[in-house]
Amino acid sequence: MRFQLSPEEIQSIVNSKHVCGNFEGNITKISSLQEAQLGSLSFLANRKYSRDAATSKASLLLLPEGFDCTPGINQAIFFCENPSIALAKICQYIEKFNAHPTPPEIHPSATIHPSATLAHHISIGPNVVIGEHVSIGENTVIGAGTFIGKYTSIGCDVKIFPNVSLMSFSEIGRHVILHSGVVIGSDGFGFEKIDGRLEKIPQIGNVVLEDFVDIGANTTIDRARFASTIIGRGTKIDNLVQIGHNVKIGKNCIIVAQVGIAGSVTIGDDVTIGGQVGIAGHLHIADGTQIGAQSGVTKDTEPHSILLGSPATSFKEAVRQFASLAKLPDFLKKFSKILPDDC
Amino acid sequence: MRFQLSPEEIQSIVNSKHVCGNFEGNITKISSLQEAQLGSLSFLANRKYSRDAATSKASLLLLPEGFDCTPGINQAIFFCENPSIALAKICQYIEKFNAHPTPPEIHPSATIHPSATLAHHISIGPNVVIGEHVSIGENTVIGAGTFIGKYTSIGCDVKIFPNVSLMSFSEIGRHVILHSGVVIGSDGFGFEKIDGRLEKIPQIGNVVLEDFVDIGANTTIDRARFASTIIGRGTKIDNLVQIGHNVKIGKNCIIVAQVGIAGSVTIGDDVTIGGQVGIAGHLHIADGTQIGAQSGVTKDTEPHSILLGSPATSFKEAVRQFASLAKLPDFLKKFSKILPDDC
Amino acid sequence: MRFQLSPEEIQSIVNSKHVCGNFEGNITKISSLQEAQLGSLSFLANRKYSRDAATSKASLLLLPEGFDCTPGINQAIFFCENPSIALAKICQYIEKFNAHPTPPEIHPSATIHPSATLAHHISIGPNVVIGEHVSIGENTVIGAGTFIGKYTSIGCDVKIFPNVSLMSFSEIGRHVILHSGVVIGSDGFGFEKIDGRLEKIPQIGNVVLEDFVDIGANTTIDRARFASTIIGRGTKIDNLVQIGHNVKIGKNCIIVAQVGIAGSVTIGDDVTIGGQVGIAGHLHIADGTQIGAQSGVTKDTEPHSILLGSPATSFKEAVRQFASLAKLPDFLKKFSKILPDDC
């Protein structure tokens, strides 16, 4: 993002108790210690990179209090209790500054059904389509080209990026973020074979996203057969994830990119699922379960268990299996010499 | 979906020969036996849940004929030959009721090339773009924001959800369903290395979807290099699936979410492919093959074979390998005690 | 694609020094030797299919110079040094003919911010949205429904298919191709757990696509936390790929469908990554690395190494492990007979 911050503005954000040196100019980018140039802000978050701090060409450095470093010419050092938190505050400031440069407006090209209920201070982008009986809460921003099917309700402070598709009857809580290309409420995948043909089983449920849920770009969440597919409060889902019909996910889970969760799976709270994991249908993933990337889960899990592998087993056991498998070729080769011929 | 059905309307749908008890009111949701409340319809599809039927708070129960159950106060029981089929009929009724509440219309914001041919009784949503020489059959519904490239033909009774992209020259049969975010006819992925640079191989074929094909949300199907990528009649494809160029899929196949099928694969009829499976290029998957989730198929398959694993082998063999691998760490540990030192 | 080429036009493209026989009519499709019919052009690229050349019903055949074949009735043979290259030239001709049948125009339904800078000879489709301070180079084509966020710059000769989402501050080079459904610059997936809740880490960087990059349908590339996620010159990415924040990819790489690359991975030049591969965060993949399909990479790689498996190891070692695992069940069965009971 484009920004320009004076050292004084940065000081007003981070409130450093100890400033050393002086930079005459504006900060226009954030860089690693090594890549920093004139106009860069940089920071030391990990002591592993301590050496880079002394040689960094950053114009402004965020360093931990007590760290031994002298500013170069036209360089300022702001000592902070926690440089990572200081940096996060600066980034939030920049993000906020860039996010809403224009006042909220309803673009004239949007197609809004007269029965829709829109709260105050809403921003609706070009070519947005809003169906019958949709309701949208305050401060919500809806990006260009997004489609919102009938009877969908959207809470306040929601951010929907461009080109999202929200099917009818979806229920979206407050402070939800939906990235571009997300599809919420597509039909569940269910068929019955009748006379050799596959007949579609009607999917008349919906999708519920509770408050503070984030959904990544091009992720798809299917509507329930009846009742609801539910994503619990504060759960964060990455890009290109597939959530099947009737899935119920608890609170504060983290689901990394390209995970696939089959129909009717239930997932507890505080579960972490690594990238490209698959979870078979109708399983229960207990609270606090952690699942390593590319695992294939075929059984219910115990609370706070850590799993890996396809088929998934305990992390410890999976690592043992991988190590054993690595030894197996040499072992079999050696062994062929001593195995009796008749075995 | 929102609905309101009186017990009399439900009886007109399911035609029960034996009704017990009486519910004064309307049914407004479908729930499991345990979750049912006042206004819920519930059903017993699996005898495993027989006990829940007697204690269910559903206002209307669909139970199998001859099942022993007495209705509670303000509760009706409709005995049916097959409660699952009865439920499916009710769901179809609700779905149909919700699907087309408004008469077909061509939204004034749609951009339709004058050379396009549109049959009667078509619904075209806001911001749809229809290119030169496109033809669209009767009763077809095209959701908002969908793009249809030139020379594409679409049959009758097709349902295209919002924000679909159909590239030029696609051929879409009758009764096809395309969910939101689907991309049909993107360029096949083919390059030739010339002087260290990757030069694109032209992809001038198209995609053909035969009648009764369903494509899930955000699935992508590439156009052929020349000739056609073909999905056969009645085949159902789930969300986020990738189909490479020149692939030919037969009839009535089921392809679950996140499957990837590389270029020039041919697939017979009645093939079932589990979630996250990968199939390498140019293979032939014979009629009736079943492939377990997360498998990686590297060889042609025999008709009606059942495969699992990566690399995939027969299901039986894969299960043996998984079981053996689970025993391997302990085995090697024990064995290290008895193996002669010089081995 | 639809086309009609006379044998004379084809000769003007391929410049054959030796033409045999004669076809009176037009070529309207390209087919394999076996599938060819009246009006088909076919070709022999692989000597494996030599026998099919003699019996092919193609109206026009491209055969290698010196190949022994006599034309049938109403059939022409064009002998060429390299029939594959001759075919590629014909396909390019057809592609070019079909690609731009209409002069460039800016569709009146597009929403273009007055601060945007548009070069000459640009085509902007219906319902495109272009934000503040966007700049677009000459000969660039932007498909219907595409969203381009503010401060994004796009080079010349870029082709963006319909329904693409380009978030703010993206930098797109020259001759880039973005297929439908692509999302560039979605927020990186980063959270910090504070008091049991997941707080979003601001993602204020951007995405840079260098010249000649191709991105497949529905692929997602996240913006950097700060600085840039970078895809190097000439790199080609297939459909449904996920690229995490801060990833840096070198030049002329090939990344096949459904690959997932976690945050902060760096990838060298000329790397090939097979379908459905996962690469764990912060790794370095060296120049010329080749990674087989479905691998899970958990370690940095050596230049020009070839990897396979999950967890990935050298290709050779992975193949040995797969072969050993296949023998393991029988081995353990035999072995159980001779292992002393106390082991």
PDB file of N, CA and C in Angstrom, chain A residues 1-2 30 43 87 91-92 95 98 101 107 126-127 161-163 179-180 214 217-218 234 236-240 252 254-255 257-258 270 276 294 326 328-330 335 339 343, chain C residues 111 127 129 145 147 150-151 164-165 167 169 181 187 189 191 193 196 198 202 204 218 220 222 226 240-242 258-260 277-278 295-296 310 320-321 324 331 334-335 338:
ATOM      1  N   MET A   1       0.832  -1.199   0.000  1.00  0.00           N
ATOM      2  CA  MET A   1       0.000   0.000   0.000  1.00  0.00           C
ATOM      3  C   MET A   1       0.863   1.242   0.000  1.00  0.00           C
ATOM      4  N   ARG A   2       0.326   2.302  -0.531  1.00  0.00           N
ATOM      5  CA  ARG A   2       1.072   3.536  -0.617  1.00  0.00           C
ATOM      6  C   ARG A   2       0.827   4.341   0.660  1.00  0.00           C
ATOM      7  N   ILE A  30       7.900  -0.386   4.331  1.00  0.00           N
ATOM      8  CA  ILE A  30       8.359  -1.237   5.426  1.00  0.00           C
ATOM      9  C   ILE A  30       9.155  -2.356   4.781  1.00  0.00           C
ATOM     10  N   PHE A  43      12.635  -3.280  11.425  1.00  0.00           N
ATOM     11  CA  PHE A  43      12.395  -3.666  12.818  1.00  0.00           C
ATOM     12  C   PHE A  43      13.136  -4.959  13.124  1.00  0.00           C
ATOM     13  N   LEU A  87       5.160  -2.525  15.310  1.00  0.00           N
ATOM     14  CA  LEU A  87       4.990  -2.625  13.865  1.00  0.00           C
ATOM     15  C   LEU A  87       3.533  -2.906  13.492  1.00  0.00           C
ATOM     16  N   CYS A  91       1.128  -0.846  10.993  1.00  0.00           N
ATOM     17  CA  CYS A  91       0.459  -1.470   9.845  1.00  0.00           C
ATOM     18  C   CYS A  91      -1.057  -1.259   9.920  1.00  0.00           C
ATOM     19  N   GLN A  92      -1.607  -1.403  11.109  1.00  0.00           N
ATOM     20  CA  GLN A  92      -3.049  -1.164  11.272  1.00  0.00           C
ATOM     21  C   GLN A  92      -3.412   0.259  10.883  1.00  0.00           C
ATOM     22  N   GLU A  95      -3.283   0.468   7.140  1.00  0.00           N
ATOM     23  CA  GLU A  95      -4.399  -0.260   6.561  1.00  0.00           C
ATOM     24  C   GLU A  95      -5.696   0.538   6.675  1.00  0.00           C
ATOM     25  N   ASN A  98      -5.809   3.362   4.280  1.00  0.00           N
ATOM     26  CA  ASN A  98      -6.024   2.990   2.877  1.00  0.00           C
ATOM     27  C   ASN A  98      -7.391   2.379   2.596  1.00  0.00           C
ATOM     28  N   PRO A 101     -10.889   5.398   1.929  1.00  0.00           N
ATOM     29  CA  PRO A 101     -10.531   6.771   1.601  1.00  0.00           C
ATOM     30  C   PRO A 101     -11.752   7.571   1.173  1.00  0.00           C
ATOM     31  N   HIS A 107     -23.505   2.583  -4.979  1.00  0.00           N
ATOM     32  CA  HIS A 107     -23.215   2.922  -6.365  1.00  0.00           C
ATOM     33  C   HIS A 107     -24.491   2.821  -7.209  1.00  0.00           C
ATOM     34  N   PRO A 126     -20.073  -0.963  -7.374  1.00  0.00           N
ATOM     35  CA  PRO A 126     -20.716  -1.083  -8.671  1.00  0.00           C
ATOM     36  C   PRO A 126     -21.167  -2.517  -8.961  1.00  0.00           C
ATOM     37  N   ASN A 127     -22.301  -2.637  -9.618  1.00  0.00           N
ATOM     38  CA  ASN A 127     -22.795  -3.925 -10.136  1.00  0.00           C
ATOM     39  C   ASN A 127     -23.116  -4.961  -9.063  1.00  0.00           C
ATOM     40  N   PHE A 161     -15.388  -8.501  -0.178  1.00  0.00           N
ATOM     41  CA  PHE A 161     -14.567  -8.053  -1.299  1.00  0.00           C
ATOM     42  C   PHE A 161     -15.326  -8.275  -2.623  1.00  0.00           C
ATOM     43  N   PRO A 162     -14.793  -7.791  -3.731  1.00  0.00           N
ATOM     44  CA  PRO A 162     -15.498  -7.922  -5.008  1.00  0.00           C
ATOM     45  C   PRO A 162     -15.711  -9.376  -5.457  1.00  0.00           C
ATOM     46  N   ASN A 163     -16.762  -9.559  -6.236  1.00  0.00           N
ATOM     47  CA  ASN A 163     -17.040 -10.817  -6.935  1.00  0.00           C
ATOM     48  C   ASN A 163     -17.266 -12.010  -6.014  1.00  0.00           C
ATOM     49  N   HIS A 179     -13.433 -12.807   1.309  1.00  0.00           N
ATOM     50  CA  HIS A 179     -12.536 -12.377   0.230  1.00  0.00           C
ATOM     51  C   HIS A 179     -13.142 -12.684  -1.149  1.00  0.00           C
ATOM     52  N   SER A 180     -12.518 -12.138  -2.163  1.00  0.00           N
ATOM     53  CA  SER A 180     -13.039 -12.258  -3.526  1.00  0.00           C
ATOM     54  C   SER A 180     -13.199 -13.720  -3.945  1.00  0.00           C
ATOM     55  N   ASP A 214     -13.561 -15.148   9.152  1.00  0.00           N
ATOM     56  CA  ASP A 214     -12.911 -14.717   7.900  1.00  0.00           C
ATOM     57  C   ASP A 214     -12.918 -15.887   6.921  1.00  0.00           C
ATOM     58  N   ALA A 217     -10.057 -16.250  -0.210  1.00  0.00           N
ATOM     59  CA  ALA A 217     -10.436 -16.128  -1.618  1.00  0.00           C
ATOM     60  C   ALA A 217     -10.776 -17.486  -2.236  1.00  0.00           C
ATOM     61  N   ASN A 218     -11.846 -17.506  -3.008  1.00  0.00           N
ATOM     62  CA  ASN A 218     -12.280 -18.679  -3.783  1.00  0.00           C
ATOM     63  C   ASN A 218     -12.606 -19.902  -2.939  1.00  0.00           C
ATOM     64  N   GLY A 234     -15.368 -16.432  15.233  1.00  0.00           N
ATOM     65  CA  GLY A 234     -13.927 -16.214  15.275  1.00  0.00           C
ATOM     66  C   GLY A 234     -13.094 -17.202  14.488  1.00  0.00           C
ATOM     67  N   LYS A 236     -11.203 -18.776  11.335  1.00  0.00           N
ATOM     68  CA  LYS A 236     -10.561 -18.168  10.178  1.00  0.00           C
ATOM     69  C   LYS A 236     -10.262 -19.252   9.144  1.00  0.00           C
ATOM     70  N   ILE A 237     -10.728 -19.045   7.942  1.00  0.00           N
ATOM     71  CA  ILE A 237     -10.557 -20.026   6.866  1.00  0.00           C
ATOM     72  C   ILE A 237      -9.799 -19.365   5.726  1.00  0.00           C
ATOM     73  N   ASP A 238      -8.798 -20.054   5.226  1.00  0.00           N
ATOM     74  CA  ASP A 238      -7.881 -19.547   4.188  1.00  0.00           C
ATOM     75  C   ASP A 238      -8.497 -19.739   2.790  1.00  0.00           C
ATOM     76  N   ASN A 239      -7.695 -19.583   1.762  1.00  0.00           N
ATOM     77  CA  ASN A 239      -8.145 -19.640   0.372  1.00  0.00           C
ATOM     78  C   ASN A 239      -8.414 -21.078  -0.106  1.00  0.00           C
ATOM     79  N   LEU A 240      -9.325 -21.211  -1.052  1.00  0.00           N
ATOM     80  CA  LEU A 240      -9.544 -22.452  -1.810  1.00  0.00           C
ATOM     81  C   LEU A 240      -9.883 -23.654  -0.931  1.00  0.00           C
ATOM     82  N   ASN A 252     -13.017 -20.126  16.855  1.00  0.00           N
ATOM     83  CA  ASN A 252     -11.578 -19.849  16.840  1.00  0.00           C
ATOM     84  C   ASN A 252     -10.731 -20.958  16.223  1.00  0.00           C
ATOM     85  N   ILE A 254      -8.552 -22.522  12.979  1.00  0.00           N
ATOM     86  CA  ILE A 254      -7.742 -22.027  11.867  1.00  0.00           C
ATOM     87  C   ILE A 254      -7.694 -23.123  10.812  1.00  0.00           C
ATOM     88  N   ILE A 255      -8.156 -22.808   9.626  1.00  0.00           N
ATOM     89  CA  ILE A 255      -8.203 -23.812   8.555  1.00  0.00           C
ATOM     90  C   ILE A 255      -7.424 -23.258   7.372  1.00  0.00           C
ATOM     91  N   ALA A 257      -5.160 -23.165   3.712  1.00  0.00           N
ATOM     92  CA  ALA A 257      -5.585 -23.247   2.312  1.00  0.00           C
ATOM     93  C   ALA A 257      -5.752 -24.681   1.803  1.00  0.00           C
ATOM     94  N   GLN A 258      -6.742 -24.862   0.913  1.00  0.00           N
ATOM     95  CA  GLN A 258      -6.951 -26.083   0.143  1.00  0.00           C
ATOM     96  C   GLN A 258      -7.366 -27.284   0.986  1.00  0.00           C
ATOM     97  N   ASP A 270     -11.152 -24.203  18.664  1.00  0.00           N
ATOM     98  CA  ASP A 270      -9.689 -24.081  18.718  1.00  0.00           C
ATOM     99  C   ASP A 270      -8.962 -25.206  17.974  1.00  0.00           C
ATOM    100  N   GLN A 276      -4.143 -28.409   2.728  1.00  0.00           N
ATOM    101  CA  GLN A 276      -4.397 -29.588   1.894  1.00  0.00           C
ATOM    102  C   GLN A 276      -4.850 -30.823   2.669  1.00  0.00           C
ATOM    103  N   GLN A 294      -1.537 -31.867   4.642  1.00  0.00           N
ATOM    104  CA  GLN A 294      -1.699 -33.022   3.745  1.00  0.00           C
ATOM    105  C   GLN A 294      -2.188 -34.296   4.438  1.00  0.00           C
ATOM    106  N   ALA A 326      11.742 -44.683   5.575  1.00  0.00           N
ATOM    107  CA  ALA A 326      12.992 -44.233   4.954  1.00  0.00           C
ATOM    108  C   ALA A 326      14.092 -45.286   5.089  1.00  0.00           C
ATOM    109  N   LEU A 328      13.438 -48.556   5.301  1.00  0.00           N
ATOM    110  CA  LEU A 328      12.955 -49.851   4.811  1.00  0.00           C
ATOM    111  C   LEU A 328      13.700 -50.369   3.572  1.00  0.00           C
ATOM    112  N   PRO A 329      13.951 -49.539   2.546  1.00  0.00           N
ATOM    113  CA  PRO A 329      14.602 -50.106   1.348  1.00  0.00           C
ATOM    114  C   PRO A 329      15.946 -50.767   1.672  1.00  0.00           C
ATOM    115  N   ASP A 330      16.795 -50.078   2.445  1.00  0.00           N
ATOM    116  CA  ASP A 330      18.100 -50.676   2.785  1.00  0.00           C
ATOM    117  C   ASP A 330      17.930 -51.921   3.643  1.00  0.00           C
ATOM    118  N   PHE A 335      18.315 -57.641   4.270  1.00  0.00           N
ATOM    119  CA  PHE A 335      17.636 -58.783   4.811  1.00  0.00           C
ATOM    120  C   PHE A 335      17.538 -59.935   3.816  1.00  0.00           C
ATOM    121  N   LEU A 339      17.444 -64.045   4.796  1.00  0.00           N
ATOM    122  CA  LEU A 339      16.158 -64.742   4.914  1.00  0.00           C
ATOM    123  C   LEU A 339      16.277 -66.138   4.301  1.00  0.00           C
ATOM    124  N   CYS A 343      11.217 -69.033   2.898  1.00  0.00           N
ATOM    125  CA  CYS A 343      10.287 -68.070   3.503  1.00  0.00           C
ATOM    126  C   CYS A 343       9.631 -67.212   2.423  1.00  0.00           C
TER     127      CYS A 343
ATOM    128  N   THR C 111     -17.226   0.992 -15.034  1.00  0.00           N
ATOM    129  CA  THR C 111     -17.136   2.075 -14.049  1.00  0.00           C
ATOM    130  C   THR C 111     -15.653   2.407 -13.880  1.00  0.00           C
ATOM    131  N   ASN C 127     -19.211  -3.940 -17.424  1.00  0.00           N
ATOM    132  CA  ASN C 127     -19.247  -4.064 -15.962  1.00  0.00           C
ATOM    133  C   ASN C 127     -17.866  -4.158 -15.307  1.00  0.00           C
ATOM    134  N   VAL C 129     -14.789  -2.726 -13.349  1.00  0.00           N
ATOM    135  CA  VAL C 129     -14.663  -1.631 -12.384  1.00  0.00           C
ATOM    136  C   VAL C 129     -13.181  -1.304 -12.214  1.00  0.00           C
ATOM    137  N   GLY C 145     -16.753  -7.818 -16.074  1.00  0.00           N
ATOM    138  CA  GLY C 145     -16.945  -8.106 -14.657  1.00  0.00           C
ATOM    139  C   GLY C 145     -15.673  -8.110 -13.833  1.00  0.00           C
ATOM    140  N   PHE C 147     -12.673  -6.693 -11.628  1.00  0.00           N
ATOM    141  CA  PHE C 147     -12.497  -5.592 -10.685  1.00  0.00           C
ATOM    142  C   PHE C 147     -11.009  -5.288 -10.548  1.00  0.00           C
ATOM    143  N   LYS C 150      -7.704   0.117  -6.545  1.00  0.00           N
ATOM    144  CA  LYS C 150      -6.982   1.384  -6.714  1.00  0.00           C
ATOM    145  C   LYS C 150      -5.467   1.212  -6.693  1.00  0.00           C
ATOM    146  N   TYR C 151      -4.805   2.103  -7.401  1.00  0.00           N
ATOM    147  CA  TYR C 151      -3.342   2.163  -7.486  1.00  0.00           C
ATOM    148  C   TYR C 151      -2.731   0.929  -8.148  1.00  0.00           C
ATOM    149  N   VAL C 164     -12.253 -11.497 -13.083  1.00  0.00           N
ATOM    150  CA  VAL C 164     -11.015 -11.521 -12.301  1.00  0.00           C
ATOM    151  C   VAL C 164     -11.102 -10.441 -11.216  1.00  0.00           C
ATOM    152  N   SER C 165     -10.446 -10.680 -10.065  1.00  0.00           N
ATOM    153  CA  SER C 165     -10.407  -9.680  -8.997  1.00  0.00           C
ATOM    154  C   SER C 165      -8.961  -9.316  -8.683  1.00  0.00           C
ATOM    155  N   MET C 167      -6.827  -6.926  -6.421  1.00  0.00           N
ATOM    156  CA  MET C 167      -6.928  -6.023  -5.280  1.00  0.00           C
ATOM    157  C   MET C 167      -5.983  -4.825  -5.455  1.00  0.00           C
ATOM    158  N   PHE C 169      -3.220  -1.866  -5.341  1.00  0.00           N
ATOM    159  CA  PHE C 169      -1.760  -1.781  -5.300  1.00  0.00           C
ATOM    160  C   PHE C 169      -1.043  -2.922  -6.015  1.00  0.00           C
ATOM    161  N   GLY C 181     -11.708 -15.783 -12.815  1.00  0.00           N
ATOM    162  CA  GLY C 181     -11.806 -16.184 -11.420  1.00  0.00           C
ATOM    163  C   GLY C 181     -10.536 -16.004 -10.619  1.00  0.00           C
ATOM    164  N   ASP C 187      -5.907 -10.781   1.155  1.00  0.00           N
ATOM    165  CA  ASP C 187      -5.096 -10.648   2.371  1.00  0.00           C
ATOM    166  C   ASP C 187      -4.331 -11.927   2.673  1.00  0.00           C
ATOM    167  N   PHE C 189      -2.815 -14.773   5.110  1.00  0.00           N
ATOM    168  CA  PHE C 189      -3.514 -15.467   6.200  1.00  0.00           C
ATOM    169  C   PHE C 189      -2.618 -15.441   7.430  1.00  0.00           C
ATOM    170  N   PHE C 191      -2.661 -14.484  11.732  1.00  0.00           N
ATOM    171  CA  PHE C 191      -3.434 -14.138  12.926  1.00  0.00           C
ATOM    172  C   PHE C 191      -2.560 -14.299  14.153  1.00  0.00           C
ATOM    173  N   LYS C 193      -3.017 -14.981  18.352  1.00  0.00           N
ATOM    174  CA  LYS C 193      -4.014 -15.325  19.363  1.00  0.00           C
ATOM    175  C   LYS C 193      -3.851 -14.368  20.542  1.00  0.00           C
ATOM    176  N   GLY C 196      -7.296 -15.677  23.631  1.00  0.00           N
ATOM    177  CA  GLY C 196      -8.101 -16.765  23.063  1.00  0.00           C
ATOM    178  C   GLY C 196      -8.782 -16.424  21.750  1.00  0.00           C
ATOM    179  N   LEU C 198      -8.587 -14.838  17.781  1.00  0.00           N
ATOM    180  CA  LEU C 198      -7.609 -14.706  16.696  1.00  0.00           C
ATOM    181  C   LEU C 198      -7.708 -13.302  16.115  1.00  0.00           C
ATOM    182  N   PRO C 202      -2.325  -7.186  10.171  1.00  0.00           N
ATOM    183  CA  PRO C 202      -2.552  -6.399   8.949  1.00  0.00           C
ATOM    184  C   PRO C 202      -1.656  -6.870   7.811  1.00  0.00           C
ATOM    185  N   ILE C 204      -0.384  -5.308   4.536  1.00  0.00           N
ATOM    186  CA  ILE C 204      -0.390  -4.048   3.790  1.00  0.00           C
ATOM    187  C   ILE C 204       0.548  -4.070   2.590  1.00  0.00           C
ATOM    188  N   ASN C 218      -9.180 -19.332 -11.365  1.00  0.00           N
ATOM    189  CA  ASN C 218      -9.500 -19.479  -9.934  1.00  0.00           C
ATOM    190  C   ASN C 218      -8.268 -19.659  -9.043  1.00  0.00           C
ATOM    191  N   THR C 220      -5.363 -18.210  -6.608  1.00  0.00           N
ATOM    192  CA  THR C 220      -5.352 -17.100  -5.649  1.00  0.00           C
ATOM    193  C   THR C 220      -3.916 -16.785  -5.229  1.00  0.00           C
ATOM    194  N   ASP C 222      -1.938 -14.251  -2.551  1.00  0.00           N
ATOM    195  CA  ASP C 222      -2.142 -13.311  -1.442  1.00  0.00           C
ATOM    196  C   ASP C 222      -1.122 -12.178  -1.456  1.00  0.00           C
ATOM    197  N   PHE C 226       3.970  -7.015   4.452  1.00  0.00           N
ATOM    198  CA  PHE C 226       4.392  -5.731   3.894  1.00  0.00           C
ATOM    199  C   PHE C 226       5.304  -6.137   2.748  1.00  0.00           C
ATOM    200  N   LEU C 240      -6.392 -23.084  -9.917  1.00  0.00           N
ATOM    201  CA  LEU C 240      -6.686 -23.449  -8.520  1.00  0.00           C
ATOM    202  C   LEU C 240      -5.433 -23.604  -7.657  1.00  0.00           C
ATOM    203  N   VAL C 241      -4.416 -22.826  -7.978  1.00  0.00           N
ATOM    204  CA  VAL C 241      -3.188 -22.832  -7.181  1.00  0.00           C
ATOM    205  C   VAL C 241      -3.308 -21.772  -6.086  1.00  0.00           C
ATOM    206  N   GLN C 242      -2.720 -22.042  -4.929  1.00  0.00           N
ATOM    207  CA  GLN C 242      -2.706 -21.075  -3.837  1.00  0.00           C
ATOM    208  C   GLN C 242      -1.264 -20.640  -3.561  1.00  0.00           C
ATOM    209  N   GLN C 258      -3.597 -26.851  -8.560  1.00  0.00           N
ATOM    210  CA  GLN C 258      -3.910 -27.227  -7.176  1.00  0.00           C
ATOM    211  C   GLN C 258      -2.686 -27.302  -6.273  1.00  0.00           C
ATOM    212  N   VAL C 259      -1.567 -26.754  -6.713  1.00  0.00           N
ATOM    213  CA  VAL C 259      -0.407 -26.641  -5.818  1.00  0.00           C
ATOM    214  C   VAL C 259      -0.717 -25.608  -4.744  1.00  0.00           C
ATOM    215  N   GLY C 260      -0.180 -25.844  -3.535  1.00  0.00           N
ATOM    216  CA  GLY C 260      -0.295 -24.867  -2.457  1.00  0.00           C
ATOM    217  C   GLY C 260       1.088 -24.486  -1.951  1.00  0.00           C
ATOM    218  N   VAL C 277       0.947 -30.467  -5.269  1.00  0.00           N
ATOM    219  CA  VAL C 277       2.082 -30.414  -4.330  1.00  0.00           C
ATOM    220  C   VAL C 277       1.797 -29.366  -3.257  1.00  0.00           C
ATOM    221  N   GLY C 278       2.297 -29.628  -2.038  1.00  0.00           N
ATOM    222  CA  GLY C 278       2.270 -28.629  -0.979  1.00  0.00           C
ATOM    223  C   GLY C 278       3.694 -28.283  -0.566  1.00  0.00           C
ATOM    224  N   SER C 295       3.505 -34.290  -3.949  1.00  0.00           N
ATOM    225  CA  SER C 295       4.557 -34.276  -2.928  1.00  0.00           C
ATOM    226  C   SER C 295       4.243 -33.250  -1.837  1.00  0.00           C
ATOM    227  N   GLY C 296       4.842 -33.481  -0.677  1.00  0.00           N
ATOM    228  CA  GLY C 296       4.748 -32.530   0.430  1.00  0.00           C
ATOM    229  C   GLY C 296       6.169 -32.133   0.815  1.00  0.00           C
ATOM    230  N   SER C 310       5.526 -37.599   0.169  1.00  0.00           N
ATOM    231  CA  SER C 310       5.051 -36.742   1.245  1.00  0.00           C
ATOM    232  C   SER C 310       5.321 -37.457   2.561  1.00  0.00           C
ATOM    233  N   ARG C 320      12.159 -46.022  -4.448  1.00  0.00           N
ATOM    234  CA  ARG C 320      12.602 -47.193  -3.653  1.00  0.00           C
ATOM    235  C   ARG C 320      11.653 -47.426  -2.469  1.00  0.00           C
ATOM    236  N   GLN C 321      11.266 -46.341  -1.810  1.00  0.00           N
ATOM    237  CA  GLN C 321      10.367 -46.493  -0.659  1.00  0.00           C
ATOM    238  C   GLN C 321       9.011 -47.055  -1.088  1.00  0.00           C
ATOM    239  N   SER C 324       9.449 -50.711  -1.750  1.00  0.00           N
ATOM    240  CA  SER C 324       9.641 -51.464  -0.505  1.00  0.00           C
ATOM    241  C   SER C 324       8.331 -51.604   0.246  1.00  0.00           C
ATOM    242  N   PHE C 331       6.290 -59.508   3.265  1.00  0.00           N
ATOM    243  CA  PHE C 331       7.493 -59.712   4.046  1.00  0.00           C
ATOM    244  C   PHE C 331       7.157 -59.944   5.527  1.00  0.00           C
ATOM    245  N   LYS C 334       5.589 -63.392   6.058  1.00  0.00           N
ATOM    246  CA  LYS C 334       6.606 -64.463   6.054  1.00  0.00           C
ATOM    247  C   LYS C 334       7.436 -64.408   7.320  1.00  0.00           C
ATOM    248  N   PHE C 335       7.795 -63.180   7.675  1.00  0.00           N
ATOM    249  CA  PHE C 335       8.745 -63.007   8.750  1.00  0.00           C
ATOM    250  C   PHE C 335       8.194 -63.477  10.096  1.00  0.00           C
ATOM    251  N   ILE C 338       9.370 -66.730  11.340  1.00  0.00           N
ATOM    252  CA  ILE C 338      10.723 -67.050  11.787  1.00  0.00           C
ATOM    253  C   ILE C 338      11.224 -66.167  12.932  1.00  0.00           C
TER     254      ILE C 338
END
